[in-house]
XYZ file of C-alpha atoms in Angstrom:
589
model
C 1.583 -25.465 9.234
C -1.228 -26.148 6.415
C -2.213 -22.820 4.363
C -5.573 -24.121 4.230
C -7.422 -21.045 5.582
C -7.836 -22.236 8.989
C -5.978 -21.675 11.783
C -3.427 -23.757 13.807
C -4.651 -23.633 17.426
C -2.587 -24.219 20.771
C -5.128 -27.151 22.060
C -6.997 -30.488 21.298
C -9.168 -30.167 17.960
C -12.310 -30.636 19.914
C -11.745 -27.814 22.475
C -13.719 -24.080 22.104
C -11.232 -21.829 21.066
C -11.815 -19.678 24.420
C -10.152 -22.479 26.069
C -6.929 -21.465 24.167
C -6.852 -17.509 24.822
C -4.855 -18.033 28.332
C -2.201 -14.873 28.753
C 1.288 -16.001 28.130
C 1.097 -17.979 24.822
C -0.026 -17.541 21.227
C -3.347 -19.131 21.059
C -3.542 -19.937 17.400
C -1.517 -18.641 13.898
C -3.975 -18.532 10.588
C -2.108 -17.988 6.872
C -2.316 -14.551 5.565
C -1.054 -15.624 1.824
C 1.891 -17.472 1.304
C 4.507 -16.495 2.798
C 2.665 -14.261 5.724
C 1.400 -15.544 9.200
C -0.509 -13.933 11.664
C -0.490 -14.794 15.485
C -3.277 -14.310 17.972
C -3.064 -13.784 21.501
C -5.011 -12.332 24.157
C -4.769 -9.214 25.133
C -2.475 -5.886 24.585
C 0.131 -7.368 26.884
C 0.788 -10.436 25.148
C 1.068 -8.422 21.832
C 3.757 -6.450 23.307
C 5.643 -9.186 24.801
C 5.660 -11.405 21.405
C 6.397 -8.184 19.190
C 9.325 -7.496 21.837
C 10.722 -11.402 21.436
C 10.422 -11.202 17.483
C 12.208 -8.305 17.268
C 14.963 -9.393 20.287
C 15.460 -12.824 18.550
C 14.405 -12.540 15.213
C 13.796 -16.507 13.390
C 15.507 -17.410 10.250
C 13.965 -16.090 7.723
C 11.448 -13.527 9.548
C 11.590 -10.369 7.628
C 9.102 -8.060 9.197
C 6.846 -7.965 12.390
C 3.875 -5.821 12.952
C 1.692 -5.490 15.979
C -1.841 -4.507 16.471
C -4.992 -4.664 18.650
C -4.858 -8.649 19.859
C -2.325 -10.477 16.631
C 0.814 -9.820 15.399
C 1.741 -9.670 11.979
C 5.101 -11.841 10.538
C 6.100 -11.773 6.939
C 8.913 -14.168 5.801
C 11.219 -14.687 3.105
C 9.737 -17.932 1.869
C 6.155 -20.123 2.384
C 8.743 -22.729 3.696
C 9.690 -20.171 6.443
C 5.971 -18.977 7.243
C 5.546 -22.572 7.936
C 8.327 -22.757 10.386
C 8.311 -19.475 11.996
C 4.343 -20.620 12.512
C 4.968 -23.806 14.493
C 7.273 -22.459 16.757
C 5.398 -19.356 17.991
C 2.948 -22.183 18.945
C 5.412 -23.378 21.452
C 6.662 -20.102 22.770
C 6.048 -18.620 25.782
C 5.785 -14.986 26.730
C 7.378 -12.735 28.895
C 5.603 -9.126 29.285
C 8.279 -6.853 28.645
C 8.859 -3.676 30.533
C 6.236 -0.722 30.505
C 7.237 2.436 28.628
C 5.805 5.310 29.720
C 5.705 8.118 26.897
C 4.979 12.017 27.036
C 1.319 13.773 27.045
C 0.711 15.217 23.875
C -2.231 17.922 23.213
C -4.384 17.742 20.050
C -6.677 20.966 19.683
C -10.081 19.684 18.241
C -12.580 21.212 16.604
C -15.706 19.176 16.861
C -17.459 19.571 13.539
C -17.086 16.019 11.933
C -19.326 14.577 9.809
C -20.038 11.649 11.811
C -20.902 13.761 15.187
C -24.349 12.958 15.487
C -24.371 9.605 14.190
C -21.859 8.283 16.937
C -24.040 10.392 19.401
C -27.139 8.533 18.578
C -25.215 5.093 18.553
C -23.589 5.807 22.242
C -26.583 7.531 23.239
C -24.696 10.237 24.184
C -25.621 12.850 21.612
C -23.407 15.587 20.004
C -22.509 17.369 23.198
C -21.790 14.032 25.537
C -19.534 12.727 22.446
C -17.104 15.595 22.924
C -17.052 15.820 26.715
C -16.374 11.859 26.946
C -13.416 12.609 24.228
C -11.938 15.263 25.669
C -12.643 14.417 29.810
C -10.157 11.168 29.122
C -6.440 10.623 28.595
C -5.983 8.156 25.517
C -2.487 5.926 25.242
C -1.270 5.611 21.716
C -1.068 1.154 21.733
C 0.397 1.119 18.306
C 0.899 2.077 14.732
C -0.528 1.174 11.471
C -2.948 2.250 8.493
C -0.722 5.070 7.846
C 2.234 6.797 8.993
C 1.598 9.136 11.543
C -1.752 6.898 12.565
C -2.047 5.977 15.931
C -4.382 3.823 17.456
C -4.932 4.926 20.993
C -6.864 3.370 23.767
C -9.123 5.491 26.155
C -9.804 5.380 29.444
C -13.488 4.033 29.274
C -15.410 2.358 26.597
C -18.382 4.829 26.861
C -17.399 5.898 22.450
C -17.093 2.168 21.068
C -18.681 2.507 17.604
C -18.433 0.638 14.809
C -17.105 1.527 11.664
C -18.795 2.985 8.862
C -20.193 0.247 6.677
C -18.873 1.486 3.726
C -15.200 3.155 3.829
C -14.981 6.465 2.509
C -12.876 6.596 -0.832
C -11.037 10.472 0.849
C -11.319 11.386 4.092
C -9.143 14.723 5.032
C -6.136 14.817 6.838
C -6.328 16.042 10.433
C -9.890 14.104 10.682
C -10.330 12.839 14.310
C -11.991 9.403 14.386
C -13.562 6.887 16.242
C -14.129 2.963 15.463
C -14.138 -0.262 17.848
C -12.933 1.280 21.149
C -10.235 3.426 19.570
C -9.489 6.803 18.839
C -7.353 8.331 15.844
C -6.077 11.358 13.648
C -5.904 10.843 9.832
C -2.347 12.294 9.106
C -2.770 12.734 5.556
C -6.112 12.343 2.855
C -6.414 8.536 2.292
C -9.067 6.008 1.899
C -10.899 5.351 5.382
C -13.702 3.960 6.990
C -13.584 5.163 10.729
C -16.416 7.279 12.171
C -15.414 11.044 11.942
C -15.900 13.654 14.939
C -13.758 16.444 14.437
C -10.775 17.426 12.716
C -7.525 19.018 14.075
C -4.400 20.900 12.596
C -1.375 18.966 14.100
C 0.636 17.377 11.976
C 1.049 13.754 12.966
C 3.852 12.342 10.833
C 6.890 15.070 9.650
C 9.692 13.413 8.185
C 11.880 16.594 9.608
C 11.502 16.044 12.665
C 13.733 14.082 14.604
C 10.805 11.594 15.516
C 7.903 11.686 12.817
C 5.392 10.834 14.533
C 3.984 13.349 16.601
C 1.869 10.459 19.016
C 4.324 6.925 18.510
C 2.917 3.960 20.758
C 3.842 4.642 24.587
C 2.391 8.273 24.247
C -0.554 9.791 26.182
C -3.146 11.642 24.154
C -4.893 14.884 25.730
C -7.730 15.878 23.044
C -8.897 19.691 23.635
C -11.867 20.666 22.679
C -11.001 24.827 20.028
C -13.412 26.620 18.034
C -10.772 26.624 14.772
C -7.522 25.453 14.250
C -4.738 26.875 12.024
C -4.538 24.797 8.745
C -1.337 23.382 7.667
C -2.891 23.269 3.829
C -5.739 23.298 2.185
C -7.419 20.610 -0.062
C -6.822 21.440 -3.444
C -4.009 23.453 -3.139
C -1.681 21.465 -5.965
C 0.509 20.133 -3.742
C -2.371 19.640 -0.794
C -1.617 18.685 2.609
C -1.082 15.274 1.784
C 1.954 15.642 -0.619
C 3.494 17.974 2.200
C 5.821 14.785 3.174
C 6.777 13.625 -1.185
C 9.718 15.391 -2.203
C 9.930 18.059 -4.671
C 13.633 17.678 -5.204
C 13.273 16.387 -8.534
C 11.569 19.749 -9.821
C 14.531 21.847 -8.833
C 18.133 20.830 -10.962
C 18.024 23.650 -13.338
C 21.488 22.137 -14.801
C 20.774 18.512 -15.277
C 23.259 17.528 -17.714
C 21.876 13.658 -18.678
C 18.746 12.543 -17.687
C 15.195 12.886 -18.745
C 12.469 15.928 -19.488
C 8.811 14.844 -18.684
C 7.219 16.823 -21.710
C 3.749 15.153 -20.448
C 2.898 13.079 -17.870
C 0.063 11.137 -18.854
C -2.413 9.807 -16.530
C -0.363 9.160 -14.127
C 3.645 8.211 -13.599
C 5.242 8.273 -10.709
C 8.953 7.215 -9.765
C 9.412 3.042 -8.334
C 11.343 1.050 -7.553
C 11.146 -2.437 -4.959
C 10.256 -0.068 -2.242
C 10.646 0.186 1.176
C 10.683 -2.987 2.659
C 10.552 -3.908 7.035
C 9.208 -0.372 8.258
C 5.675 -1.788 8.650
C 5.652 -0.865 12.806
C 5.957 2.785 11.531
C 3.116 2.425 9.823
C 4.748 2.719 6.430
C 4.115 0.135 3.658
C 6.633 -1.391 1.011
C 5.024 0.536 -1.535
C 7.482 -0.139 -4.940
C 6.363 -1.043 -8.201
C 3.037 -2.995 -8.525
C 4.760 -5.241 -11.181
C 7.716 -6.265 -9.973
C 8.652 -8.259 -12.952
C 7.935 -5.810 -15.423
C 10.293 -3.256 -13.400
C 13.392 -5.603 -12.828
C 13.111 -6.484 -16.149
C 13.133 -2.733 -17.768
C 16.104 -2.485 -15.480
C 17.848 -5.758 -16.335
C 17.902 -4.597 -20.384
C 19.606 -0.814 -19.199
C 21.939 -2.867 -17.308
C 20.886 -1.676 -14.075
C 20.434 -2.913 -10.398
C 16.685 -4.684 -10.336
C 16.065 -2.149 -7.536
C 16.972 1.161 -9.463
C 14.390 3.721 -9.751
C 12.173 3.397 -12.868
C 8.997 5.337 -14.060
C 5.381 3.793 -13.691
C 2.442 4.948 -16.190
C -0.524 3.549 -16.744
C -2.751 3.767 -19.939
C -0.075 5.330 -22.288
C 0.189 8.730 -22.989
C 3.732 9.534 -21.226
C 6.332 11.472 -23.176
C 9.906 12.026 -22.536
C 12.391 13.723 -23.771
C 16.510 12.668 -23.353
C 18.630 15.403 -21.722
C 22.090 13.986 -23.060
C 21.704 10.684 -25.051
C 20.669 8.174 -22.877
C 19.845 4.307 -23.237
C 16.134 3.537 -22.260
C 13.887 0.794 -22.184
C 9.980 -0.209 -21.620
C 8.574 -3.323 -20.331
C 5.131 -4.228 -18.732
C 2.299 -3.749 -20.768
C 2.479 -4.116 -24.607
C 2.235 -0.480 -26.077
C 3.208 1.411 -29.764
C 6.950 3.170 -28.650
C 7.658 6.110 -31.056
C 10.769 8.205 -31.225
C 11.423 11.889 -32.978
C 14.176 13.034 -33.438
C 13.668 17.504 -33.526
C 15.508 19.425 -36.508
C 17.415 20.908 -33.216
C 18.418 20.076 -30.417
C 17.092 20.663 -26.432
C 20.027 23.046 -25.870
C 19.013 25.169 -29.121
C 15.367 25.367 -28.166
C 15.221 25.247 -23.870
C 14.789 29.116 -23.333
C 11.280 28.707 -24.721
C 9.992 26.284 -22.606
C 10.554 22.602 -22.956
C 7.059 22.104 -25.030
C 7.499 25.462 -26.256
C 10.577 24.246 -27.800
C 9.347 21.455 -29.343
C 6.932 22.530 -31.021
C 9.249 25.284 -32.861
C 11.654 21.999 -33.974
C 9.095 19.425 -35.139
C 9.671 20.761 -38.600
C 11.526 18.204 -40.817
C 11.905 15.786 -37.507
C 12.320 12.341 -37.867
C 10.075 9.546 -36.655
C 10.546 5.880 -35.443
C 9.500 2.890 -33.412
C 11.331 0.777 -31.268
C 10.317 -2.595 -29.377
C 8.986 -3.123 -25.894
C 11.228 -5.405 -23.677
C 14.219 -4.194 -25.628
C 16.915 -1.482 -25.108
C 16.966 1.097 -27.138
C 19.164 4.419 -27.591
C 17.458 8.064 -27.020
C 19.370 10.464 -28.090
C 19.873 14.165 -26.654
C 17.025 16.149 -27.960
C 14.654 12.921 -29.108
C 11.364 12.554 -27.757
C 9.782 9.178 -26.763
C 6.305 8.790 -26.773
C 4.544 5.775 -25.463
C 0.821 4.826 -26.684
C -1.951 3.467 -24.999
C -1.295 -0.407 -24.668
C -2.903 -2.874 -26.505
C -2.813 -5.001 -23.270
C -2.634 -4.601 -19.374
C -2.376 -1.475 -17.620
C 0.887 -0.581 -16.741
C 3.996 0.296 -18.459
C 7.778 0.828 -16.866
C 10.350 2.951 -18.277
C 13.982 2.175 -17.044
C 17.115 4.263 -18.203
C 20.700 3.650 -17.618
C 21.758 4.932 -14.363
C 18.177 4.961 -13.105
C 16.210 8.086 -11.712
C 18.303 9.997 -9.263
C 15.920 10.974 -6.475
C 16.213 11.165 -3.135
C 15.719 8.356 -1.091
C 13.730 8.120 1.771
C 13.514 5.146 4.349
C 16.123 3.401 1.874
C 13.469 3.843 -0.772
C 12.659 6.291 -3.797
C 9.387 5.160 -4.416
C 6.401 6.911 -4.100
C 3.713 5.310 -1.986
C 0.209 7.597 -2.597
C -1.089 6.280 0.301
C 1.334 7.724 2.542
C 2.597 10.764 0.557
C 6.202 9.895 0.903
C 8.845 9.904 -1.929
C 8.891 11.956 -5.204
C 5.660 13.730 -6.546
C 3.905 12.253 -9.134
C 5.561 13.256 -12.704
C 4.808 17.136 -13.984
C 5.097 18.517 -17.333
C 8.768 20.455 -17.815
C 10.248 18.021 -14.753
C 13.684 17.015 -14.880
C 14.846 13.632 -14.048
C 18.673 13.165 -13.614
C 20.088 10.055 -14.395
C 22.218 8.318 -11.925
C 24.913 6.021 -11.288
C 22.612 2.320 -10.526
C 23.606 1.001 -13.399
C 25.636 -2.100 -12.733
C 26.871 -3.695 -15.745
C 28.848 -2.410 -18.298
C 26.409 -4.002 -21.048
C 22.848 -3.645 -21.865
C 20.824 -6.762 -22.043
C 18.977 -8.757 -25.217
C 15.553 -8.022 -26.017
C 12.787 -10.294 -23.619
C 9.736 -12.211 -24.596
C 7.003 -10.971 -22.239
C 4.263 -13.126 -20.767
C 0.758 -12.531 -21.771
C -1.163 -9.784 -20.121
C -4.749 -9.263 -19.737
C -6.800 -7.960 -22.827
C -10.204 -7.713 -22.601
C -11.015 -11.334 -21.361
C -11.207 -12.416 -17.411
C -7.833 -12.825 -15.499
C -7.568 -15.736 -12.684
C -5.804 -14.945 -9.681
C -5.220 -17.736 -7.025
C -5.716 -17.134 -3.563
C -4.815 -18.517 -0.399
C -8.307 -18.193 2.341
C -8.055 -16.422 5.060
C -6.941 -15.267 7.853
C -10.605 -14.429 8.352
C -12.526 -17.157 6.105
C -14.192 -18.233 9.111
C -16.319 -14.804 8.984
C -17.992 -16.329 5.824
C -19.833 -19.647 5.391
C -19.306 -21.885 2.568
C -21.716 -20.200 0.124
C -19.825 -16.415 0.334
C -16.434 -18.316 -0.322
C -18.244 -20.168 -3.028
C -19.564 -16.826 -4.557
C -16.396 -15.373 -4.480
C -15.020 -17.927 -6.627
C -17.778 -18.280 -8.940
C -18.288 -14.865 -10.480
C -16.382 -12.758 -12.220
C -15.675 -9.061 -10.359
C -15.271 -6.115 -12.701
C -12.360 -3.499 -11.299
C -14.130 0.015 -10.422
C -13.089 3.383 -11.993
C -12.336 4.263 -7.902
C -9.056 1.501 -8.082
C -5.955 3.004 -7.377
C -2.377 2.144 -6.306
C -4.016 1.623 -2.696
C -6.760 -1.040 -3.701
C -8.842 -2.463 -6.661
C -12.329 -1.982 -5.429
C -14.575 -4.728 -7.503
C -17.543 -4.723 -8.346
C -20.428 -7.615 -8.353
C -22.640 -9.696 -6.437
C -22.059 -8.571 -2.293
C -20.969 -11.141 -0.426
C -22.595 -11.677 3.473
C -20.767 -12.638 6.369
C -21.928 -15.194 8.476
C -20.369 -13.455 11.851
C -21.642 -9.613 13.173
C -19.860 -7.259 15.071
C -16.422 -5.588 14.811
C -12.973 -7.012 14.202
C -9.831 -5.928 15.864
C -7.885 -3.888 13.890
C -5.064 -6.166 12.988
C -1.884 -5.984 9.943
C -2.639 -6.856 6.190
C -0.746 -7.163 3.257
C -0.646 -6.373 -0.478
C -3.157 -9.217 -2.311
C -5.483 -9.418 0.807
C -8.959 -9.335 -0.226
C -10.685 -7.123 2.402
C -14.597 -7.533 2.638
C -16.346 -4.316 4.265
C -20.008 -4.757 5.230
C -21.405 -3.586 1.938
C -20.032 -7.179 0.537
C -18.186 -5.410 -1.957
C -14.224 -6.919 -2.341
C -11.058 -4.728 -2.287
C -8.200 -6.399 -3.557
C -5.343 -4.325 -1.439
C -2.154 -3.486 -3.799
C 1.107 -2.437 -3.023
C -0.227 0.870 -1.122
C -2.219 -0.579 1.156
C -2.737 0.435 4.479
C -0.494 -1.437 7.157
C -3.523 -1.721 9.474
C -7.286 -2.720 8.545
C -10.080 -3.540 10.666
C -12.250 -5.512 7.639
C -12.443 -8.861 7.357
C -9.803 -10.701 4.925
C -11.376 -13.514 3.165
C -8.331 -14.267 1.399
C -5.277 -13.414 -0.226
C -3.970 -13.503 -3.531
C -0.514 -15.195 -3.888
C 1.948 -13.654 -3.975
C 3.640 -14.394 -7.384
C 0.553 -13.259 -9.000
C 0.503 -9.446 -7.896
C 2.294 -8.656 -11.246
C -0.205 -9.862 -13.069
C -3.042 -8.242 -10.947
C -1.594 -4.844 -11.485
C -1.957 -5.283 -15.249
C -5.927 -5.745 -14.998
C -7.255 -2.089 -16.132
C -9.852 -0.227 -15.067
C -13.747 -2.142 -16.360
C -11.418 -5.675 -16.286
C -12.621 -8.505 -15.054
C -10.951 -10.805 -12.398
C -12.263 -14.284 -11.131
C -10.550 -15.823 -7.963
C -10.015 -19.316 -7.834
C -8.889 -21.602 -4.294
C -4.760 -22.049 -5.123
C -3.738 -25.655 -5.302
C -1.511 -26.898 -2.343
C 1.216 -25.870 -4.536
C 0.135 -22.884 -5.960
C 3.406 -21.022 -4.609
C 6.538 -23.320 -3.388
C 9.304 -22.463 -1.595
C 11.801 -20.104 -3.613
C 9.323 -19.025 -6.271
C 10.807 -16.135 -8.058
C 8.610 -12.883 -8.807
C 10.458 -12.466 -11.478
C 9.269 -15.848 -13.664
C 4.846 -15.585 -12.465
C 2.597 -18.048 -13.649
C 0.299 -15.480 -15.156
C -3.014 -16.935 -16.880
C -5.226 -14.181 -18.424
C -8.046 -15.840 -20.364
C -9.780 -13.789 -23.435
């Protein structure tokens, strides 16, 4: 199967591809990177009989499936595999499996949204008809995606198809009801978002307590009921919020950690990664895990740890540390001064004051040094590491021996910000116990680290499509020619970019349908955003390409006000068994 852009249709070149949408078969598979396809077929049915035959039968090398609206989404463990898993869902044919009839679940509503009047003027209902025709049907949850805890359900009647917003909003709150296309949805946490909003409601859609987390999973009937107020779960701004409610505070309460780490400050921001979560993509819950991979299994590789073991992510400098027992540490990613006291006296001498209290009554007559990047390095109990801003890239990983010791959840202890599961971001006074990941009984030799961006434009090759076909030649071409400058609005979720818009050459909406990490989403403002590890499962914008794959590491060390130029990867841009671990970065100054 080429990963030209273009998709592989089930007929003769020359026939309209209407010809090909007949129930029962996948009518054509387009590239979504390197090593991701995505199949089309024609109707709900058909996406529930091919999900249902992936997951029966799985084919070698298939490593996740994800359904939505008319495709579904498979990811595999090589571009070799893509290739092959592509060409035979070409040939398969499909058998509807069995209808699953779920439970009827009430959602009380109160109809204040922000978008109330606008989708009343665009169905010509107004204000009043909007909530009668949401509340008079009963909506079926078809499937997950976005987030976890989203559902995308399917009324009765198409009387509320609206388009989205043409510009996403950067925070819309949890419990918003929404519209978009012919579906319906509840945000279950504050995240990025570009559906139409009518009301909001206080159920909580996705509880990692609860025997089954999500409070509407596909299969379940949707009653919406029109309240005048609805008890809050949390309010916004509340420290914690209502969209940390599901990241563990675990970390924040082992009052007799005997070897680990003290987060004196934070920084910017740090959170705890590792590889993340990987094939949990039908619950609506991405791989999250650190954005460079590289620079993480490397940190972890000099400690002697398992690549996988939980490390700390910071971006910009500014994080300082402090060892709890003496502890062997070390910092890869991007290149950044490392300095080391050592206090007059040590943690246990000086704790009852506070941990910064405490330093600052032992900085008298302390000790100072530095110690290399990609190179392990002993902290002693009581000696504070401080890293400084880098003098390249973005992001910086901090490894010890043993790793972090937080709880994992979904076989992960990463934090994905989209979602709000795993640890809270990093806190002054935290305590992070070590644990037992390390895995060999050595530490490793100092690295040579490739080249990260510094103030110059960074290439990134991309793969078209799956939706290069909404462009003509001149958007593709402007893409590739000009150089996009990363907004102060990026985050772990996206890199929105800055530049000359972009037009498509097709209107109207497009069925919501999976994404991945790289994918270059165009919403109708023209503006890219260059989806990161974060990313929503789901999106409903057009992808005009993706970034391959073995260059996400470097994209995560462009900092905010870099500039990035894309550039059409070569036919061999990423072969079969590539490692993450060895990229081909370029960053030109």
């Amino acid at each position: 199967m080429p990963l030209s852009g273009q998709p592989v249709r089930d007929s003769p070149p020359n026939t309209p591809p209407s010809s090909a949408a007949r129930p029962g078969r996948v009518r054509a598979v387009r590239p979504v990177g390197t090593r991701t396809i995505l199949a089309e077929v024609s109707g709900t049915q058909d996406v529930l009989a091919l999900q249902a035959a992936l997951l029966e039968a799985p084919f070698p090398g298939q490593q996740d499936v994800l359904a939505a609206a008319e495709t579904v989404m498979v990811r595999a463990e090589s571009p070799a595999a893509a290739r092959r898993i592509g060409q035979a869902l070409l040939e398969l044919d499909l058998t509807a499996p069995a209808e699953q009839a779920g439970g009827l679940v009430v959602i009380d509503t109160v109809y204040d949204g922000e978008d109330l009047a606008e989708v009343g003027k665009l169905t010509g209902l107004g204000a009043d008809g909007v909530i009668a025709a949401h509340t008079d049907q009963v909506w079926t949850v078809a499937f997950a995606g976005f987030a976890p805890g989203f559902g995308y359900m399917v009324g009765q009647n198409q009387a509320l198809e609206v388009p989205r917003r043409s510009s996403p909003r950067t925070a819309v709150p949890a419990g918003s009801v929404a519209l978009a296309g012919n579906y319906s949805a509840v945000y279950p946490r504050k995240s990025p978002g570009g559906w139409q909003l009518i009301g909001r409601t206080g159920a909580k859609m996705w509880d990692l307590d609860r025997p089954e987390p999500a409070l509407a999973s596909p299969g379940h009937r949707v009653q919406f009921r029109a309240v005048r107020d609805v008890v809050q779960l949390a309010t916004e701004g509340s420290g914690a919020a209502e969209a940390d409610s599901q990241q563990t505070d675990s970390l924040q309460k082992v009052p007799q950690t005997t070897s680990g780490l003290r987060v004196l400050s934070p920084g910017i921001h740090s959170l705890i990664q590792d590889l993340g979560r990987q094939g949990h993509s039908a619950l609506g819950v991405s791989a999250a895990g650190a954005l460079d991979r590289a620079s993480l299994r490397r940190a972890n590789r000099l400690v002697g740890n398992a690549p996988s073991a939980a490390a700390i992510e910071t971006v910009s400098g500014g994080l300082r540390l402090q060892a709890i027992g003496d502890q062997v540490l070390a910092v890869a990613g991007a290149p950044s001064a490392l300095t080391v006291v050592t206090p007059s006296a040590s943690p246990s001498e000086t704790e009852t004051g506070g941990p910064q209290d405490g330093e600052a009554q032992n900085t008298a007559g302390a000790r100072q040094r530095t110690v290399p990047v990609a190179a392990p390095f002993a902290l002693l109990d009581g000696e504070i590491l401080t890293i400084g801003a880098p003098d390249a890239g973005f992001r910086s990983y901090v490894a010890v021996r043993g790793g972090i010791d937080a709880p994992p959840v979904l076989g992960s202890r990463s934090t994905d910000t989209m979602s709000g599961i795993g640890p809270k971001p990093l806190a002054a006074g935290q305590l992070l116990p070590s644990g037992g990941a390390a895995e060999s009984g050595v530490v490793g030799s100092p690295e040579i680290q490739p080249d990260y961006p510094s103030g110059g434009v960074t290439v990134l090759d991309i793969v078209p499509g799956p939706r290069a076909d909404w462009f003509d030649r001149a958007a593709l071409d402007s893409l590739c020619a000009q150089d996009w400058t990363v907004k102060p609005e990026s985050n772990r979720v996206g890199m929105r970019l800055q530049g000359t818009p972009l037009e498509r050459s097709r209107a109207g909406e497009l069925p919501s349908e999976g994404t991945v990490a790289g994918a270059i989403q165009m919403p109708p403002e023209g503006l890219p955003v260059l989806f990161l590890a974060d990313h929503p499962i789901t999106g409903g914008y057009p992808v005009i390409g993706v970034v391959v794959d073995h260059q996400l590491d470097l994209a995560a060390q462009v900092p905010i006000g870099g500039s990035i130029r894309f550039r059409i990867a070569p036919e061999t841009a990423a072969p079969a068994g590539t490692s993450e671990e060895t990229p081909e970065r370029r960053a030109s100054n």
